[in-house]
Amino acid sequence: MSQWPDTRILDLLGIELPIIQAPMAGATTSAMVIAVSNAGGLGSMPAAMLSIEQLREELRTIRQHTRGPLNVNFFCHQPPLPDEQRARDWKNLLEPYYRELGVDFDAPTPVSNRAPFDHAACEVLEEFRPEVVSFHFGLPAKSLLDRVKATGAKILSSATTVEEAIWLEQHGCDAIIAMGYEAGGHRGMFLSDDLSSQVGTFALVPQIVDAVNVPVIAAGGIGDARGVAAAFLLGASAVQVGTAYLFTPEAKVSASHHKALRTAKESETALTNLFTGRPARGILNRVMRELGPMCDKAPAFPLAGGALMPLRAKGEADFSNLWAGQAFTLGVEMTSAELTRRLADEALAKLTHC
Ligand SMILES: Cc1cc2nc3c(=O)[nH]c(=O)nc-3n(C[C@H](O)[C@H](O)[C@H](O)COP(=O)(O)O)c2cc1C
């Protein structure tokens, strides 16, 4: 029998340990998902940067190597309407960098893509029937969500405010990810784009726990077992941990991201919209420092990244997103399986002695 003080997420998702490896588009590999799942946590495969065929391939691999429950994660934003003037203004702002690096300014701007959940992705879910499906930026249209629910999947989504948590519960989520301000990657915010509405994990988790009836998963700034135990004391039934998994050999991170995670100072993360058009937390680099991390001229999500792509080829560290949460210096090199077990074992020991 489980000794965890709250087993609602364990029972709901069919996992042994209340540790959810966060889906991290671009950084999570099927090897990471398999390792976490085999260790007893919930492995999460992000789909936002995969083609439908790549997603099928990843899910096939995961299903071959683990029998544990699987979470598949999608973005569900509205793709923006084209805005040529904004695209031009943005590229003009970046022109000095093109000149400095000798990159052809007049070449067509590449299109950066983060795919939203759609009919084709839904068919993949109907084929593989993952036990859990999580969304970021709200929920998809009801007709699509009904199809996902019909597969039997439990539905999760991120809330960054109490209002979003209540909305997600009312619209059919089985559990809510309370995503604090500390978290790495894109803010899951979807009811407001006002950054002053964003709340830290310590304040957000208990307020969401009080406001909804479904179980709550704490995310953001949880870098070791102290954070896991604290999340339980705040009323969470599980945690979702992202940045700490970037230090595992199963993570796919670029050389500059790898270096920044190990050398930046604790205070050197910020929310930035420069890389995609939506606020996301990453380690400060040159373009964030020089333009300011938030810029009105950045085109709508996910288009902003296109004009930065040619610059990355010449100056990767200066022009790439280096996503990380505020607790990134707690990261320790170990395998995904070890990290999952250590977070759980040490947190349980702390909670037992409370
Ligand atoms: C590199 C990176 C990529 C991320 N990509 C996604 C994603 O594709 N989907 C998603 O729902 N959340 C994404 N997130 C947010 C995480 O799921 C999670 O909420 C967050 O990492 C928790 O905070 P922490 O990084 O402080 O542990 C990402 C986070 C990081 C660090």
PDB file of C-alpha atoms in Angstrom, residues 142-331:
ATOM      1  CA  LYS A 142     -15.138  20.695 -27.193  1.00  0.00           C
ATOM      2  CA  SER A 143     -15.620  18.394 -30.203  1.00  0.00           C
ATOM      3  CA  LEU A 144     -11.916  17.429 -30.078  1.00  0.00           C
ATOM      4  CA  LEU A 145     -11.834  17.174 -26.288  1.00  0.00           C
ATOM      5  CA  ASP A 146     -14.864  14.854 -26.357  1.00  0.00           C
ATOM      6  CA  ARG A 147     -13.005  12.568 -28.770  1.00  0.00           C
ATOM      7  CA  VAL A 148      -9.959  12.495 -26.472  1.00  0.00           C
ATOM      8  CA  LYS A 149     -12.163  11.708 -23.488  1.00  0.00           C
ATOM      9  CA  ALA A 150     -13.856   8.935 -25.443  1.00  0.00           C
ATOM     10  CA  THR A 151     -10.471   7.157 -25.638  1.00  0.00           C
ATOM     11  CA  GLY A 152     -10.587   6.898 -21.831  1.00  0.00           C
ATOM     12  CA  ALA A 153      -7.639   9.264 -21.310  1.00  0.00           C
ATOM     13  CA  LYS A 154      -7.510  11.367 -18.164  1.00  0.00           C
ATOM     14  CA  ILE A 155      -7.225  15.063 -19.034  1.00  0.00           C
ATOM     15  CA  LEU A 156      -4.763  17.493 -17.453  1.00  0.00           C
ATOM     16  CA  SER A 157      -4.005  21.132 -18.248  1.00  0.00           C
ATOM     17  CA  SER A 158      -1.928  23.936 -16.758  1.00  0.00           C
ATOM     18  CA  ALA A 159      -3.460  26.770 -14.726  1.00  0.00           C
ATOM     19  CA  THR A 160      -1.415  29.832 -13.857  1.00  0.00           C
ATOM     20  CA  THR A 161      -4.172  31.532 -11.832  1.00  0.00           C
ATOM     21  CA  VAL A 162      -7.086  30.414  -9.656  1.00  0.00           C
ATOM     22  CA  GLU A 163      -9.499  31.620 -12.387  1.00  0.00           C
ATOM     23  CA  GLU A 164      -7.834  29.351 -14.951  1.00  0.00           C
ATOM     24  CA  ALA A 165      -7.992  26.395 -12.550  1.00  0.00           C
ATOM     25  CA  ILE A 166     -11.735  26.876 -12.017  1.00  0.00           C
ATOM     26  CA  TRP A 167     -12.269  27.212 -15.787  1.00  0.00           C
ATOM     27  CA  LEU A 168     -10.323  24.011 -16.465  1.00  0.00           C
ATOM     28  CA  GLU A 169     -12.294  22.089 -13.861  1.00  0.00           C
ATOM     29  CA  GLN A 170     -15.577  23.376 -15.299  1.00  0.00           C
ATOM     30  CA  HIS A 171     -14.485  22.337 -18.793  1.00  0.00           C
ATOM     31  CA  GLY A 172     -13.687  18.754 -17.885  1.00  0.00           C
ATOM     32  CA  CYS A 173     -10.114  18.438 -16.561  1.00  0.00           C
ATOM     33  CA  ASP A 174      -9.532  15.441 -14.285  1.00  0.00           C
ATOM     34  CA  ALA A 175      -6.641  17.178 -12.509  1.00  0.00           C
ATOM     35  CA  ILE A 176      -5.067  20.622 -12.658  1.00  0.00           C
ATOM     36  CA  ILE A 177      -1.379  21.461 -13.036  1.00  0.00           C
ATOM     37  CA  ALA A 178      -0.804  24.565 -10.892  1.00  0.00           C
ATOM     38  CA  MET A 179       2.042  26.213 -12.799  1.00  0.00           C
ATOM     39  CA  GLY A 180       3.849  28.741 -10.645  1.00  0.00           C
ATOM     40  CA  TYR A 181       5.768  31.763 -11.909  1.00  0.00           C
ATOM     41  CA  GLU A 182       9.080  29.974 -11.259  1.00  0.00           C
ATOM     42  CA  ALA A 183       8.464  27.376 -13.964  1.00  0.00           C
ATOM     43  CA  GLY A 184      10.669  26.959 -17.013  1.00  0.00           C
ATOM     44  CA  GLY A 185       9.282  27.135 -20.562  1.00  0.00           C
ATOM     45  CA  HIS A 186       6.060  28.763 -21.747  1.00  0.00           C
ATOM     46  CA  ARG A 187       3.599  30.127 -19.252  1.00  0.00           C
ATOM     47  CA  GLY A 188       0.429  28.091 -19.740  1.00  0.00           C
ATOM     48  CA  MET A 189      -1.678  31.252 -19.284  1.00  0.00           C
ATOM     49  CA  PHE A 190      -4.798  31.401 -21.441  1.00  0.00           C
ATOM     50  CA  LEU A 191      -7.489  33.590 -19.825  1.00  0.00           C
ATOM     51  CA  SER A 192      -5.300  36.669 -19.568  1.00  0.00           C
ATOM     52  CA  ASP A 193      -2.037  37.813 -21.095  1.00  0.00           C
ATOM     53  CA  ASP A 194      -1.346  40.165 -18.182  1.00  0.00           C
ATOM     54  CA  LEU A 195       1.940  39.047 -16.624  1.00  0.00           C
ATOM     55  CA  SER A 196       1.078  40.767 -13.355  1.00  0.00           C
ATOM     56  CA  SER A 197      -1.600  38.069 -12.867  1.00  0.00           C
ATOM     57  CA  GLN A 198       1.112  35.414 -12.560  1.00  0.00           C
ATOM     58  CA  VAL A 199       1.671  33.891  -9.121  1.00  0.00           C
ATOM     59  CA  GLY A 200       4.508  31.915  -7.515  1.00  0.00           C
ATOM     60  CA  THR A 201       4.059  28.199  -6.788  1.00  0.00           C
ATOM     61  CA  PHE A 202       3.927  28.674  -2.988  1.00  0.00           C
ATOM     62  CA  ALA A 203       0.973  31.066  -3.274  1.00  0.00           C
ATOM     63  CA  LEU A 204      -0.715  29.396  -6.256  1.00  0.00           C
ATOM     64  CA  VAL A 205      -0.931  25.762  -5.135  1.00  0.00           C
ATOM     65  CA  PRO A 206      -2.933  26.158  -1.892  1.00  0.00           C
ATOM     66  CA  GLN A 207      -5.275  28.726  -3.450  1.00  0.00           C
ATOM     67  CA  ILE A 208      -6.041  26.389  -6.346  1.00  0.00           C
ATOM     68  CA  VAL A 209      -6.391  23.433  -3.949  1.00  0.00           C
ATOM     69  CA  ASP A 210      -9.046  25.445  -2.072  1.00  0.00           C
ATOM     70  CA  ALA A 211     -10.854  26.493  -5.247  1.00  0.00           C
ATOM     71  CA  VAL A 212     -11.320  23.171  -7.085  1.00  0.00           C
ATOM     72  CA  ASN A 213     -12.440  19.652  -6.234  1.00  0.00           C
ATOM     73  CA  VAL A 214     -10.101  17.780  -8.595  1.00  0.00           C
ATOM     74  CA  PRO A 215      -6.556  16.902  -7.494  1.00  0.00           C
ATOM     75  CA  VAL A 216      -3.808  19.459  -8.049  1.00  0.00           C
ATOM     76  CA  ILE A 217      -0.306  18.878  -9.421  1.00  0.00           C
ATOM     77  CA  ALA A 218       2.296  21.472  -8.384  1.00  0.00           C
ATOM     78  CA  ALA A 219       4.745  22.693 -11.035  1.00  0.00           C
ATOM     79  CA  GLY A 220       7.408  25.365 -11.084  1.00  0.00           C
ATOM     80  CA  GLY A 221      10.629  25.668  -9.114  1.00  0.00           C
ATOM     81  CA  ILE A 222      10.572  22.105  -7.767  1.00  0.00           C
ATOM     82  CA  GLY A 223      14.193  21.074  -8.138  1.00  0.00           C
ATOM     83  CA  ASP A 224      14.656  18.452  -5.442  1.00  0.00           C
ATOM     84  CA  ALA A 225      12.844  16.485  -2.726  1.00  0.00           C
ATOM     85  CA  ARG A 226      12.423  19.570  -0.527  1.00  0.00           C
ATOM     86  CA  GLY A 227      10.180  21.051  -3.195  1.00  0.00           C
ATOM     87  CA  VAL A 228       8.231  17.818  -3.612  1.00  0.00           C
ATOM     88  CA  ALA A 229       7.570  17.562   0.134  1.00  0.00           C
ATOM     89  CA  ALA A 230       6.605  21.242   0.312  1.00  0.00           C
ATOM     90  CA  ALA A 231       4.156  20.789  -2.565  1.00  0.00           C
ATOM     91  CA  PHE A 232       2.411  17.982  -0.648  1.00  0.00           C
ATOM     92  CA  LEU A 233       2.207  20.132   2.480  1.00  0.00           C
ATOM     93  CA  LEU A 234       0.607  22.867   0.369  1.00  0.00           C
ATOM     94  CA  GLY A 235      -2.090  20.416  -0.678  1.00  0.00           C
ATOM     95  CA  ALA A 236      -0.767  19.106  -4.003  1.00  0.00           C
ATOM     96  CA  SER A 237      -1.326  15.428  -4.836  1.00  0.00           C
ATOM     97  CA  ALA A 238       1.700  15.199  -7.166  1.00  0.00           C
ATOM     98  CA  VAL A 239       4.387  17.332  -8.755  1.00  0.00           C
ATOM     99  CA  GLN A 240       5.364  18.016 -12.347  1.00  0.00           C
ATOM    100  CA  VAL A 241       9.103  18.592 -12.649  1.00  0.00           C
ATOM    101  CA  GLY A 242      10.728  19.963 -15.797  1.00  0.00           C
ATOM    102  CA  THR A 243      14.051  21.764 -15.489  1.00  0.00           C
ATOM    103  CA  ALA A 244      15.648  19.145 -13.191  1.00  0.00           C
ATOM    104  CA  TYR A 245      15.212  16.567 -15.994  1.00  0.00           C
ATOM    105  CA  LEU A 246      17.269  18.785 -18.348  1.00  0.00           C
ATOM    106  CA  PHE A 247      20.331  17.606 -16.384  1.00  0.00           C
ATOM    107  CA  THR A 248      19.770  13.945 -17.252  1.00  0.00           C
ATOM    108  CA  PRO A 249      21.546  12.155 -20.103  1.00  0.00           C
ATOM    109  CA  GLU A 250      18.135  11.441 -21.674  1.00  0.00           C
ATOM    110  CA  ALA A 251      17.460  15.174 -22.249  1.00  0.00           C
ATOM    111  CA  LYS A 252      18.075  16.638 -25.691  1.00  0.00           C
ATOM    112  CA  VAL A 253      19.651  20.040 -25.103  1.00  0.00           C
ATOM    113  CA  SER A 254      21.953  22.028 -27.368  1.00  0.00           C
ATOM    114  CA  ALA A 255      25.571  22.652 -26.373  1.00  0.00           C
ATOM    115  CA  SER A 256      24.795  26.279 -25.453  1.00  0.00           C
ATOM    116  CA  HIS A 257      21.744  25.313 -23.396  1.00  0.00           C
ATOM    117  CA  HIS A 258      23.798  22.631 -21.604  1.00  0.00           C
ATOM    118  CA  LYS A 259      26.501  25.173 -20.799  1.00  0.00           C
ATOM    119  CA  ALA A 260      24.074  27.903 -19.661  1.00  0.00           C
ATOM    120  CA  LEU A 261      22.300  25.491 -17.292  1.00  0.00           C
ATOM    121  CA  ARG A 262      25.628  24.768 -15.592  1.00  0.00           C
ATOM    122  CA  THR A 263      27.194  28.216 -15.557  1.00  0.00           C
ATOM    123  CA  ALA A 264      24.446  30.859 -15.227  1.00  0.00           C
ATOM    124  CA  LYS A 265      23.722  32.440 -11.842  1.00  0.00           C
ATOM    125  CA  GLU A 266      20.574  31.711  -9.831  1.00  0.00           C
ATOM    126  CA  SER A 267      18.955  35.048 -10.661  1.00  0.00           C
ATOM    127  CA  GLU A 268      19.620  34.900 -14.385  1.00  0.00           C
ATOM    128  CA  THR A 269      16.284  33.713 -15.757  1.00  0.00           C
ATOM    129  CA  ALA A 270      13.500  35.896 -17.118  1.00  0.00           C
ATOM    130  CA  LEU A 271      10.178  35.653 -18.870  1.00  0.00           C
ATOM    131  CA  THR A 272      10.661  36.427 -22.529  1.00  0.00           C
ATOM    132  CA  ASN A 273       8.463  36.528 -25.630  1.00  0.00           C
ATOM    133  CA  LEU A 274      11.338  37.049 -28.071  1.00  0.00           C
ATOM    134  CA  PHE A 275      11.694  33.439 -29.171  1.00  0.00           C
ATOM    135  CA  THR A 276       8.083  32.490 -29.888  1.00  0.00           C
ATOM    136  CA  GLY A 277       5.790  35.451 -29.189  1.00  0.00           C
ATOM    137  CA  ARG A 278       4.477  34.075 -25.883  1.00  0.00           C
ATOM    138  CA  PRO A 279       6.082  34.579 -22.479  1.00  0.00           C
ATOM    139  CA  ALA A 280       8.330  31.716 -21.470  1.00  0.00           C
ATOM    140  CA  ARG A 281      11.045  31.441 -18.831  1.00  0.00           C
ATOM    141  CA  GLY A 282      14.627  30.971 -19.936  1.00  0.00           C
ATOM    142  CA  ILE A 283      18.197  31.833 -19.032  1.00  0.00           C
ATOM    143  CA  LEU A 284      19.172  35.380 -20.019  1.00  0.00           C
ATOM    144  CA  ASN A 285      21.279  35.640 -23.139  1.00  0.00           C
ATOM    145  CA  ARG A 286      22.497  38.411 -25.403  1.00  0.00           C
ATOM    146  CA  VAL A 287      19.325  39.072 -27.394  1.00  0.00           C
ATOM    147  CA  MET A 288      17.201  39.092 -24.205  1.00  0.00           C
ATOM    148  CA  ARG A 289      19.570  41.537 -22.512  1.00  0.00           C
ATOM    149  CA  GLU A 290      19.897  43.855 -25.511  1.00  0.00           C
ATOM    150  CA  LEU A 291      16.251  44.021 -26.682  1.00  0.00           C
ATOM    151  CA  GLY A 292      14.757  43.482 -23.229  1.00  0.00           C
ATOM    152  CA  PRO A 293      13.186  40.082 -22.546  1.00  0.00           C
ATOM    153  CA  MET A 294       9.627  41.247 -23.389  1.00  0.00           C
ATOM    154  CA  CYS A 295       9.125  43.152 -26.637  1.00  0.00           C
ATOM    155  CA  ASP A 296       5.874  44.546 -28.121  1.00  0.00           C
ATOM    156  CA  LYS A 297       7.187  44.045 -31.638  1.00  0.00           C
ATOM    157  CA  ALA A 298       7.578  40.250 -31.349  1.00  0.00           C
ATOM    158  CA  PRO A 299       5.013  38.619 -33.687  1.00  0.00           C
ATOM    159  CA  ALA A 300       2.252  36.457 -32.245  1.00  0.00           C
ATOM    160  CA  PHE A 301       2.948  32.907 -31.058  1.00  0.00           C
ATOM    161  CA  PRO A 302       4.581  30.929 -32.526  1.00  0.00           C
ATOM    162  CA  LEU A 303       5.863  33.179 -35.312  1.00  0.00           C
ATOM    163  CA  ALA A 304       8.468  35.329 -33.519  1.00  0.00           C
ATOM    164  CA  GLY A 305      11.149  32.650 -33.709  1.00  0.00           C
ATOM    165  CA  GLY A 306      11.306  32.612 -37.518  1.00  0.00           C
ATOM    166  CA  ALA A 307      13.410  35.755 -37.908  1.00  0.00           C
ATOM    167  CA  LEU A 308      15.831  34.559 -35.195  1.00  0.00           C
ATOM    168  CA  MET A 309      16.506  31.222 -36.854  1.00  0.00           C
ATOM    169  CA  PRO A 310      19.115  32.422 -39.384  1.00  0.00           C
ATOM    170  CA  LEU A 311      20.961  34.214 -36.544  1.00  0.00           C
ATOM    171  CA  ARG A 312      21.143  31.010 -34.512  1.00  0.00           C
ATOM    172  CA  ALA A 313      23.206  29.342 -37.172  1.00  0.00           C
ATOM    173  CA  LYS A 314      25.963  31.903 -36.411  1.00  0.00           C
ATOM    174  CA  GLY A 315      25.404  32.636 -32.721  1.00  0.00           C
ATOM    175  CA  GLU A 316      23.508  29.825 -31.089  1.00  0.00           C
ATOM    176  CA  ALA A 317      23.893  30.868 -27.439  1.00  0.00           C
ATOM    177  CA  ASP A 318      23.059  34.515 -28.179  1.00  0.00           C
ATOM    178  CA  PHE A 319      19.871  33.926 -30.194  1.00  0.00           C
ATOM    179  CA  SER A 320      18.382  30.622 -28.960  1.00  0.00           C
ATOM    180  CA  ASN A 321      15.837  30.035 -26.245  1.00  0.00           C
ATOM    181  CA  LEU A 322      17.522  28.518 -23.180  1.00  0.00           C
ATOM    182  CA  TRP A 323      14.390  27.471 -21.291  1.00  0.00           C
ATOM    183  CA  ALA A 324      14.890  26.909 -17.569  1.00  0.00           C
ATOM    184  CA  GLY A 325      12.941  27.448 -14.363  1.00  0.00           C
ATOM    185  CA  GLN A 326      14.131  29.616 -11.490  1.00  0.00           C
ATOM    186  CA  ALA A 327      15.404  26.611  -9.498  1.00  0.00           C
ATOM    187  CA  PHE A 328      17.742  25.464 -12.254  1.00  0.00           C
ATOM    188  CA  THR A 329      20.882  25.609 -10.101  1.00  0.00           C
ATOM    189  CA  LEU A 330      19.447  22.752  -8.011  1.00  0.00           C
ATOM    190  CA  GLY A 331      19.906  20.484 -11.043  1.00  0.00           C
TER     191      GLY A 331
END
